[in-house]
Short mmCIF file of C-alpha atoms in Angstrom, two decimals:
data_model
loop_
_atom_site.label_atom_id
_atom_site.label_comp_id
_atom_site.label_asym_id
_atom_site.label_seq_id
_atom_site.Cartn_x
_atom_site.Cartn_y
_atom_site.Cartn_z
CA MET A 1 -0.04 0.01 -0.09
CA ASP A 2 1.26 3.41 -0.73
CA GLY A 3 -0.45 5.21 2.18
CA SER A 4 -2.90 6.94 -0.23
CA THR A 5 -6.61 6.86 0.83
CA ALA A 6 -9.48 6.36 -1.69
CA PRO A 7 -12.56 8.90 -1.40
CA ALA A 8 -15.05 7.36 1.15
CA PRO A 9 -18.43 6.11 -0.82
CA ALA A 10 -21.35 8.40 -0.66
CA ARG A 11 -23.04 5.28 1.09
CA PRO A 12 -21.84 1.90 2.36
CA MET A 13 -21.70 -0.37 -0.72
CA ALA A 14 -24.53 -3.06 -0.24
CA ARG A 15 -24.23 -6.67 -2.01
CA GLY A 16 -27.11 -7.85 -3.99
CA ARG A 17 -29.47 -5.89 -6.35
CA LEU A 18 -30.53 -2.62 -5.52
CA PHE A 19 -34.51 -2.89 -4.88
CA PHE A 20 -35.13 0.08 -7.31
CA ALA A 21 -38.86 1.39 -6.42
CA ASN A 22 -38.69 4.89 -7.87
CA PRO A 23 -41.53 6.15 -10.11
CA GLY A 24 -38.86 6.81 -12.82
CA PRO A 25 -36.51 6.21 -14.19
CA THR A 26 -37.53 2.60 -13.60
CA ASN A 27 -35.77 -0.79 -13.60
CA ILE A 28 -34.31 -2.13 -16.99
CA PRO A 29 -34.75 -5.71 -17.88
CA ASP A 30 -31.36 -7.23 -18.40
CA SER A 31 -32.55 -8.42 -22.16
CA VAL A 32 -33.08 -4.70 -22.73
CA LEU A 33 -29.84 -3.64 -21.38
CA LEU A 34 -27.98 -6.38 -23.42
CA ALA A 35 -29.85 -5.30 -26.50
CA THR A 36 -28.44 -1.68 -26.24
CA ALA A 37 -24.76 -3.10 -26.06
CA ARG A 38 -24.19 -2.51 -29.93
CA ALA A 39 -21.52 -1.09 -31.91
CA SER A 40 -22.42 2.34 -33.45
CA ILE A 41 -24.10 1.85 -37.09
CA ASP A 42 -25.15 4.70 -39.40
CA PHE A 43 -28.60 5.52 -38.69
CA ASN A 44 -29.24 5.72 -42.70
CA ASP A 45 -28.04 2.11 -42.85
CA PRO A 46 -30.64 -0.32 -44.17
CA ALA A 47 -30.05 -2.89 -41.42
CA PHE A 48 -30.75 -0.07 -38.66
CA MET A 49 -33.76 1.38 -40.81
CA ALA A 50 -35.44 -2.22 -40.44
CA VAL A 51 -35.15 -1.90 -36.67
CA TYR A 52 -36.36 1.64 -36.52
CA ASP A 53 -39.52 1.08 -38.77
CA ALA A 54 -40.25 -2.14 -36.70
CA CYS A 55 -39.88 0.10 -33.36
CA PHE A 56 -42.01 2.86 -34.94
CA ALA A 57 -44.81 0.41 -35.85
CA GLY A 58 -44.63 -1.34 -32.39
CA LEU A 59 -44.77 2.01 -30.52
CA LYS A 60 -47.77 2.97 -32.35
CA ARG A 61 -49.53 -0.26 -31.17
CA VAL A 62 -48.61 0.62 -27.47
CA ILE A 63 -50.18 4.18 -27.74
CA LYS A 64 -52.84 2.44 -29.88
CA THR A 65 -52.83 4.88 -32.82
CA GLU A 66 -52.94 4.60 -36.43
CA GLN A 67 -51.88 8.18 -37.02
CA ASN A 68 -48.61 10.12 -36.76
CA LEU A 69 -45.65 9.72 -34.54
CA PHE A 70 -42.57 11.87 -33.80
CA MET A 71 -39.49 10.96 -31.68
CA TYR A 72 -36.92 13.23 -30.18
CA THR A 73 -33.55 12.93 -28.42
CA ALA A 74 -34.96 14.29 -25.17
CA SER A 75 -36.76 13.70 -21.90
CA GLY A 76 -40.49 13.87 -21.54
CA HIS A 77 -40.35 17.48 -21.08
CA GLY A 78 -38.97 17.86 -24.57
CA ALA A 79 -41.96 16.04 -25.83
CA TRP A 80 -44.27 18.50 -24.05
CA GLU A 81 -42.50 21.51 -25.61
CA ALA A 82 -42.60 19.96 -28.93
CA ALA A 83 -46.41 19.20 -28.51
CA LEU A 84 -46.89 23.01 -27.61
CA VAL A 85 -44.80 24.76 -30.00
CA ASN A 86 -45.69 22.55 -33.04
CA THR A 87 -49.82 23.21 -32.62
CA LEU A 88 -50.09 26.45 -31.00
CA SER A 89 -49.31 30.21 -31.78
CA PRO A 90 -48.03 32.95 -29.36
CA GLY A 91 -50.73 34.22 -27.13
CA ASP A 92 -52.95 30.92 -27.65
CA ARG A 93 -54.88 29.93 -24.62
CA VAL A 94 -54.63 26.65 -23.06
CA LEU A 95 -56.75 24.81 -20.20
CA ILE A 96 -54.73 22.83 -17.79
CA PRO A 97 -56.57 20.69 -15.07
CA GLU A 98 -54.57 20.61 -12.08
CA THR A 99 -53.37 17.25 -10.81
CA GLY A 100 -50.13 17.96 -8.99
CA HIS A 101 -46.40 18.93 -9.57
CA PHE A 102 -46.22 17.82 -13.20
CA SER A 103 -49.42 19.79 -14.29
CA ASP A 104 -47.87 22.82 -12.72
CA SER A 105 -44.61 22.22 -14.61
CA TRP A 106 -46.60 22.04 -17.79
CA THR A 107 -48.25 25.32 -16.71
CA LYS A 108 -44.96 27.00 -16.14
CA MET A 109 -43.52 25.91 -19.51
CA CYS A 110 -46.65 27.29 -21.23
CA GLY A 111 -45.98 30.77 -19.66
CA THR A 112 -42.52 30.73 -20.65
CA LEU A 113 -43.21 29.71 -24.26
CA GLY A 114 -45.62 32.69 -24.36
CA PHE A 115 -48.96 30.97 -24.07
CA GLU A 116 -51.97 32.02 -21.87
CA VAL A 117 -52.93 29.32 -18.98
CA THR A 118 -56.50 28.83 -17.81
CA PRO A 119 -55.89 26.46 -14.79
CA VAL A 120 -58.50 24.15 -13.38
CA PRO A 121 -57.42 23.88 -9.80
CA CYS A 122 -57.97 21.07 -7.37
CA ASP A 123 -57.08 19.40 -4.09
CA TRP A 124 -54.25 17.31 -4.78
CA ARG A 125 -55.46 14.30 -2.51
CA ARG A 126 -58.78 14.09 -4.31
CA GLY A 127 -58.18 14.98 -7.99
CA VAL A 128 -59.65 17.71 -10.36
CA GLU A 129 -63.48 17.50 -10.35
CA MET A 130 -64.52 16.53 -13.84
CA SER A 131 -67.46 19.20 -13.42
CA ALA A 132 -64.71 21.93 -13.14
CA ILE A 133 -63.29 21.03 -16.46
CA ARG A 134 -66.52 21.05 -17.94
CA GLU A 135 -67.50 24.36 -16.50
CA ALA A 136 -64.36 25.97 -17.93
CA LEU A 137 -64.93 24.48 -21.35
CA ALA A 138 -68.63 25.52 -21.25
CA ALA A 139 -67.71 29.09 -20.27
CA ASP A 140 -65.40 29.26 -23.44
CA THR A 141 -68.36 30.01 -25.98
CA ALA A 142 -65.64 31.91 -28.15
CA HIS A 143 -63.42 28.94 -28.35
CA GLY A 144 -60.63 30.68 -27.20
CA ILE A 145 -59.21 27.70 -25.59
CA LYS A 146 -57.05 25.78 -28.30
CA ALA A 147 -55.71 22.83 -26.13
CA VAL A 148 -56.50 20.86 -23.05
CA CYS A 149 -53.32 19.72 -21.58
CA CYS A 150 -53.94 16.76 -19.14
CA VAL A 151 -51.52 14.62 -16.96
CA HIS A 152 -52.79 10.91 -17.46
CA ASN A 153 -50.95 9.80 -14.27
CA GLU A 154 -49.58 12.46 -11.77
CA THR A 155 -46.79 10.61 -10.13
CA ALA A 156 -46.41 13.46 -7.31
CA ALA A 157 -49.79 12.53 -6.05
CA GLY A 158 -50.09 8.72 -7.17
CA MET A 159 -53.37 9.54 -9.10
CA ARG A 160 -54.89 9.20 -12.50
CA LEU A 161 -57.27 11.49 -14.57
CA PRO A 162 -60.00 9.63 -17.01
CA LEU A 163 -58.98 11.01 -20.19
CA ASP A 164 -61.87 9.33 -22.00
CA GLN A 165 -64.29 11.65 -19.97
CA VAL A 166 -62.31 14.93 -20.89
CA ARG A 167 -62.94 13.77 -24.42
CA ALA A 168 -66.69 13.16 -23.96
CA MET A 169 -66.98 16.58 -22.49
CA LEU A 170 -65.19 18.41 -25.60
CA ASP A 171 -67.45 16.38 -27.91
CA GLU A 172 -70.54 17.14 -26.03
CA LEU A 173 -69.75 20.96 -26.08
CA LYS A 174 -68.65 20.60 -29.57
CA HIS A 175 -65.51 22.38 -28.32
CA PRO A 176 -62.84 22.38 -31.04
CA ALA A 177 -59.82 22.55 -28.56
CA LEU A 178 -56.90 19.89 -29.07
CA LEU A 179 -56.75 17.33 -26.45
CA MET A 180 -53.25 16.61 -25.34
CA ALA A 181 -52.12 13.90 -22.71
CA ASP A 182 -48.84 13.17 -20.90
CA THR A 183 -48.58 9.47 -20.75
CA ILE A 184 -44.86 9.44 -19.63
CA SER A 185 -45.84 7.44 -16.38
CA SER A 186 -48.90 5.63 -17.41
CA LEU A 187 -48.01 4.19 -20.93
CA GLY A 188 -47.17 0.49 -20.62
CA CYS A 189 -48.62 0.40 -17.34
CA TYR A 190 -52.43 0.77 -17.80
CA ASP A 191 -54.51 1.21 -20.87
CA PHE A 192 -54.27 4.30 -23.01
CA ARG A 193 -56.25 4.50 -26.28
CA MET A 194 -55.10 7.54 -28.45
CA ASP A 195 -57.44 7.00 -31.41
CA GLU A 196 -60.41 5.72 -29.51
CA TRP A 197 -60.29 8.50 -26.81
CA GLY A 198 -59.87 11.29 -29.36
CA VAL A 199 -56.47 12.34 -27.92
CA ASP A 200 -54.72 14.60 -30.61
CA VAL A 201 -51.24 14.70 -29.01
CA CYS A 202 -50.06 11.93 -26.84
CA VAL A 203 -46.59 12.76 -24.73
CA GLY A 204 -44.39 9.77 -23.80
CA GLY A 205 -40.89 8.86 -22.59
CA SER A 206 -38.52 6.13 -22.68
CA GLN A 207 -37.77 5.66 -18.99
CA LYS A 208 -40.77 4.47 -17.35
CA GLY A 209 -43.29 1.65 -18.58
CA LEU A 210 -41.16 1.34 -21.77
CA MET A 211 -38.31 0.08 -19.25
CA LEU A 212 -35.54 1.96 -21.18
CA PRO A 213 -32.78 4.46 -20.25
CA THR A 214 -33.64 8.03 -20.32
CA GLY A 215 -32.73 9.45 -23.54
CA PHE A 216 -35.74 9.67 -26.01
CA SER A 217 -39.25 10.78 -26.08
CA PHE A 218 -42.09 11.06 -28.46
CA THR A 219 -45.37 12.47 -29.32
CA GLY A 220 -48.22 10.59 -31.07
CA VAL A 221 -50.28 13.36 -33.11
CA SER A 222 -53.53 12.90 -34.80
CA ASP A 223 -54.41 14.21 -38.10
CA LYS A 224 -56.21 17.21 -36.42
CA ALA A 225 -53.12 18.27 -34.36
CA LEU A 226 -50.85 17.95 -37.68
CA ALA A 227 -53.35 20.38 -39.32
CA ALA A 228 -52.95 22.69 -36.36
CA HIS A 229 -49.18 22.41 -36.97
CA ARG A 230 -49.47 23.69 -40.40
CA ALA A 231 -51.08 26.84 -39.01
CA SER A 232 -48.95 27.32 -36.10
CA THR A 233 -46.64 30.46 -36.18
CA HIS A 234 -44.72 29.48 -32.95
CA PRO A 235 -40.88 29.55 -33.30
CA ARG A 236 -39.14 26.33 -33.40
CA HIS A 237 -36.36 24.33 -34.94
CA TYR A 238 -35.09 21.08 -32.98
CA PHE A 239 -38.59 19.90 -32.33
CA ASP A 240 -40.31 21.13 -35.81
CA TRP A 241 -42.64 18.45 -37.26
CA THR A 242 -42.06 19.94 -40.78
CA GLU A 243 -38.31 19.37 -40.48
CA MET A 244 -38.83 15.89 -39.19
CA LEU A 245 -41.16 14.89 -42.16
CA ALA A 246 -38.67 15.91 -44.48
CA ARG A 247 -36.25 13.47 -43.16
CA LYS A 248 -35.70 9.63 -43.76
CA GLN A 249 -36.70 8.73 -40.37
CA LYS A 250 -39.74 11.36 -40.41
CA SER A 251 -38.33 12.03 -36.69
CA PHE A 252 -35.40 13.56 -35.01
CA VAL A 253 -33.50 16.65 -35.94
CA GLY A 254 -29.97 15.60 -35.76
CA THR A 255 -28.41 12.20 -34.78
CA VAL A 256 -30.56 9.47 -33.90
CA PRO A 257 -29.83 7.55 -30.63
CA VAL A 258 -29.21 4.44 -32.46
CA THR A 259 -28.51 1.96 -29.70
CA LEU A 260 -31.60 2.92 -27.66
CA PHE A 261 -33.85 1.45 -30.62
CA TYR A 262 -32.16 -1.94 -30.07
CA GLY A 263 -33.21 -1.60 -26.61
CA LEU A 264 -36.71 -0.28 -27.56
CA GLN A 265 -36.93 -3.32 -30.08
CA GLU A 266 -36.34 -5.73 -27.19
CA ALA A 267 -38.71 -3.64 -24.72
CA LEU A 268 -41.66 -3.79 -27.16
CA ARG A 269 -40.99 -7.61 -27.80
CA LEU A 270 -41.28 -8.07 -23.93
CA LEU A 271 -44.73 -5.78 -23.77
CA LEU A 272 -46.38 -7.04 -27.01
CA GLU A 273 -45.19 -10.50 -27.59
CA GLU A 274 -43.73 -12.25 -24.39
CA GLU A 275 -46.33 -10.89 -21.90
CA GLY A 276 -48.75 -9.14 -23.88
CA LEU A 277 -50.23 -5.64 -23.03
CA ASP A 278 -53.35 -6.81 -21.45
CA ASN A 279 -51.28 -8.93 -19.14
CA VAL A 280 -48.97 -6.02 -18.40
CA PHE A 281 -51.86 -3.91 -17.22
CA LYS A 282 -53.24 -6.75 -15.17
CA ARG A 283 -49.75 -7.16 -13.50
CA HIS A 284 -49.49 -3.41 -12.70
CA ASN A 285 -52.93 -3.61 -11.25
CA ARG A 286 -52.17 -6.50 -9.09
CA LEU A 287 -48.92 -5.07 -7.68
CA ALA A 288 -50.67 -1.68 -7.04
CA LYS A 289 -53.45 -3.19 -5.06
CA ALA A 290 -50.93 -4.92 -3.01
CA VAL A 291 -49.09 -1.75 -2.24
CA ARG A 292 -52.03 0.09 -1.45
CA ALA A 293 -53.30 -2.65 0.80
CA CYS A 294 -49.89 -2.55 2.76
CA VAL A 295 -50.18 1.33 3.09
CA GLN A 296 -53.86 1.30 4.27
CA HIS A 297 -52.73 -1.40 6.96
CA TRP A 298 -49.78 0.89 8.18
CA SER A 299 -52.20 3.70 8.53
CA GLY A 300 -53.47 2.05 11.71
CA ASN A 301 -51.95 3.43 14.90
CA ASN A 302 -51.95 6.74 13.43
CA GLY A 303 -49.51 5.73 10.85
CA PRO A 304 -48.85 6.88 7.04
CA GLN A 305 -51.55 6.82 4.93
CA LEU A 306 -52.48 6.75 1.15
CA PHE A 307 -52.08 10.33 -0.24
CA CYS A 308 -54.88 9.87 -2.70
CA GLN A 309 -58.17 9.73 -1.23
CA ASN A 310 -60.18 9.21 -4.08
CA PRO A 311 -60.41 5.19 -4.98
CA GLU A 312 -61.54 6.00 -8.43
CA ARG A 313 -58.21 7.83 -9.37
CA TYR A 314 -55.89 5.53 -7.88
CA SER A 315 -52.71 5.06 -9.87
CA ASP A 316 -51.44 1.82 -10.98
CA SER A 317 -48.00 3.07 -11.69
CA VAL A 318 -47.03 4.97 -8.13
CA THR A 319 -48.44 5.27 -4.78
CA ALA A 320 -47.71 8.40 -2.66
CA VAL A 321 -47.61 7.61 0.89
CA LEU A 322 -48.42 10.48 3.20
CA MET A 323 -46.33 10.92 6.66
CA PRO A 324 -48.00 11.40 9.93
CA GLU A 325 -47.63 15.06 11.21
CA GLY A 326 -44.29 15.75 12.43
CA PHE A 327 -42.37 12.84 10.85
CA ASP A 328 -39.99 13.31 7.89
CA ALA A 329 -40.41 11.18 4.78
CA GLU A 330 -36.61 11.78 3.99
CA ALA A 331 -35.63 10.18 7.24
CA VAL A 332 -37.60 6.88 6.18
CA ARG A 333 -36.16 6.97 2.70
CA LYS A 334 -32.53 7.48 3.92
CA ILE A 335 -32.95 4.48 6.24
CA ALA A 336 -34.34 2.24 3.61
CA LEU A 337 -31.68 3.20 0.99
CA GLU A 338 -28.57 3.04 3.36
CA LYS A 339 -29.75 -0.15 5.72
CA PHE A 340 -31.59 -1.88 3.03
CA ASN A 341 -30.63 -0.95 -0.45
CA VAL A 342 -34.01 0.13 -1.31
CA SER A 343 -34.61 3.24 -3.34
CA THR A 344 -37.86 4.97 -3.19
CA GLY A 345 -39.03 8.20 -4.46
CA GLY A 346 -39.31 11.67 -2.65
CA GLY A 347 -41.96 14.08 -2.26
CA LEU A 348 -42.17 16.80 -4.84
CA ALA A 349 -42.80 20.62 -4.76
CA LYS A 350 -45.12 21.34 -1.74
CA LEU A 351 -45.09 17.48 -0.87
CA SER A 352 -41.07 17.49 -0.28
CA GLY A 353 -40.67 15.57 3.23
CA LYS A 354 -44.29 15.05 3.53
CA VAL A 355 -44.58 12.21 1.39
CA PHE A 356 -42.44 9.26 -0.03
CA ARG A 357 -43.55 7.51 -3.27
CA ILE A 358 -43.41 3.85 -4.13
CA GLY A 359 -43.05 3.14 -7.82
CA HIS A 360 -44.55 0.03 -9.04
CA LEU A 361 -44.33 0.48 -12.76
CA GLY A 362 -42.14 -1.32 -15.40
CA ASP A 363 -40.19 -4.46 -14.63
CA LEU A 364 -41.42 -5.55 -11.47
CA ASN A 365 -42.85 -8.65 -9.84
CA GLU A 366 -44.42 -9.92 -6.52
CA PRO A 367 -41.09 -10.61 -4.71
CA MET A 368 -39.61 -7.33 -5.73
CA ILE A 369 -42.64 -5.51 -4.18
CA LEU A 370 -42.67 -7.57 -1.28
CA GLY A 371 -39.01 -7.07 -0.50
CA THR A 372 -39.46 -3.31 -1.01
CA LEU A 373 -42.63 -3.11 1.30
CA ALA A 374 -40.63 -5.49 3.98
CA SER A 375 -37.76 -2.90 4.09
CA ILE A 376 -39.91 0.21 4.09
CA GLU A 377 -41.83 -1.34 7.19
CA MET A 378 -38.49 -1.78 8.88
CA ALA A 379 -37.55 1.69 8.01
CA LEU A 380 -40.57 2.92 9.63
CA GLY A 381 -39.78 1.40 12.81
CA LEU A 382 -36.27 2.43 12.79
CA ALA A 383 -37.26 5.90 12.36
CA GLY A 384 -39.77 5.88 15.15
CA VAL A 385 -42.80 6.49 12.94
CA PRO A 386 -46.02 5.14 14.16
CA HIS A 387 -47.65 2.39 12.18
CA ALA A 388 -49.67 -0.80 12.39
CA LYS A 389 -47.17 -3.79 11.82
CA GLY A 390 -48.18 -6.31 9.35
CA GLY A 391 -48.56 -4.17 6.22
CA VAL A 392 -46.44 -6.81 4.20
CA GLN A 393 -48.87 -9.64 5.32
CA ALA A 394 -51.61 -7.45 4.08
CA ALA A 395 -49.80 -7.15 0.69
CA MET A 396 -49.38 -10.96 0.73
CA ASP A 397 -53.00 -11.35 1.26
CA SER A 398 -53.73 -9.24 -1.61
CA LEU A 399 -51.52 -10.90 -4.05
CA ALA A 400 -52.78 -14.38 -3.10
CA LYS A 401 -56.16 -13.32 -4.52
CA GLY A 402 -54.65 -13.12 -7.86
#
């Protein structure tokens, strides 16, 4: 030894796999990781274009559309910006039903890009009232609202929004606004039907239900939205659909992330062929019910409780857990990570320190969920958080029902 000392690790190194229960990014299946281990290839090479075309078609099957699709080297936020600047003009008004942190993020983005936002406020624990959305649309007799921007699954609150009901209201009122939907944490987790539900722009990302590394995002685009694009006067370049349509790939401005497409090809095989989408949705629902059963049991003895108080809006992707008054969610997360190698999601925005989030989306099964819940229950005890012991048994009982 030369007497030098290496920097201490950020936390003790644990053996075995990290139990990753974050709501995104998510676990990446080994076969997907191996599929991305490819040497570089020209993205115009016919051998790659065959993979690209297959992925393009497979992704349209997942979002359930026969219309248009554009892809970007960007996170989901990039896809949202693409949706807005391609279909709207400066000063246009958009309606944004509040769902939590991410609807607030889209509101901020719209303001930065020069759009006027009409929010529909809500209680984050109950979810936006559909009657409030209808009231806002009905009041817009001049049809000044050009788009309704909805978050299908709000990861901050662990809550879903029924998009088909929003479309039904638009149709009933004969309102011409575009319906845009953020499916970043719902796609590949529970059902989404772009064409059937009349969604004009579907925003998605690679790093959640698609079980891929972060790196690309996409928008499904209806013919109606493409017509709006032709009339849009908003400045754009990197996300410009007209620029993309002129390219061989009909997407991307610049270099295509080639290796991610080999991973996407494998992820689509797992979702569409090996397991099948309907079974994927059933698995997510089964695991989500088990997590909720566990948390509901913990709520005894004045313990943590489900943040979402509306059973009709429960998310099958993520469960937000509200801590008892006076207890810090970050302390529980720290113990779970450092002692048990279990990573959970933290509270976002005004929920920071008040909730922790258990992601149950992507490449997960029953033992992984039970191991996560057992570790969290131990962390609650070590942190001195009141709770009813036996939550893991409640989850097991739920899973045993199938």
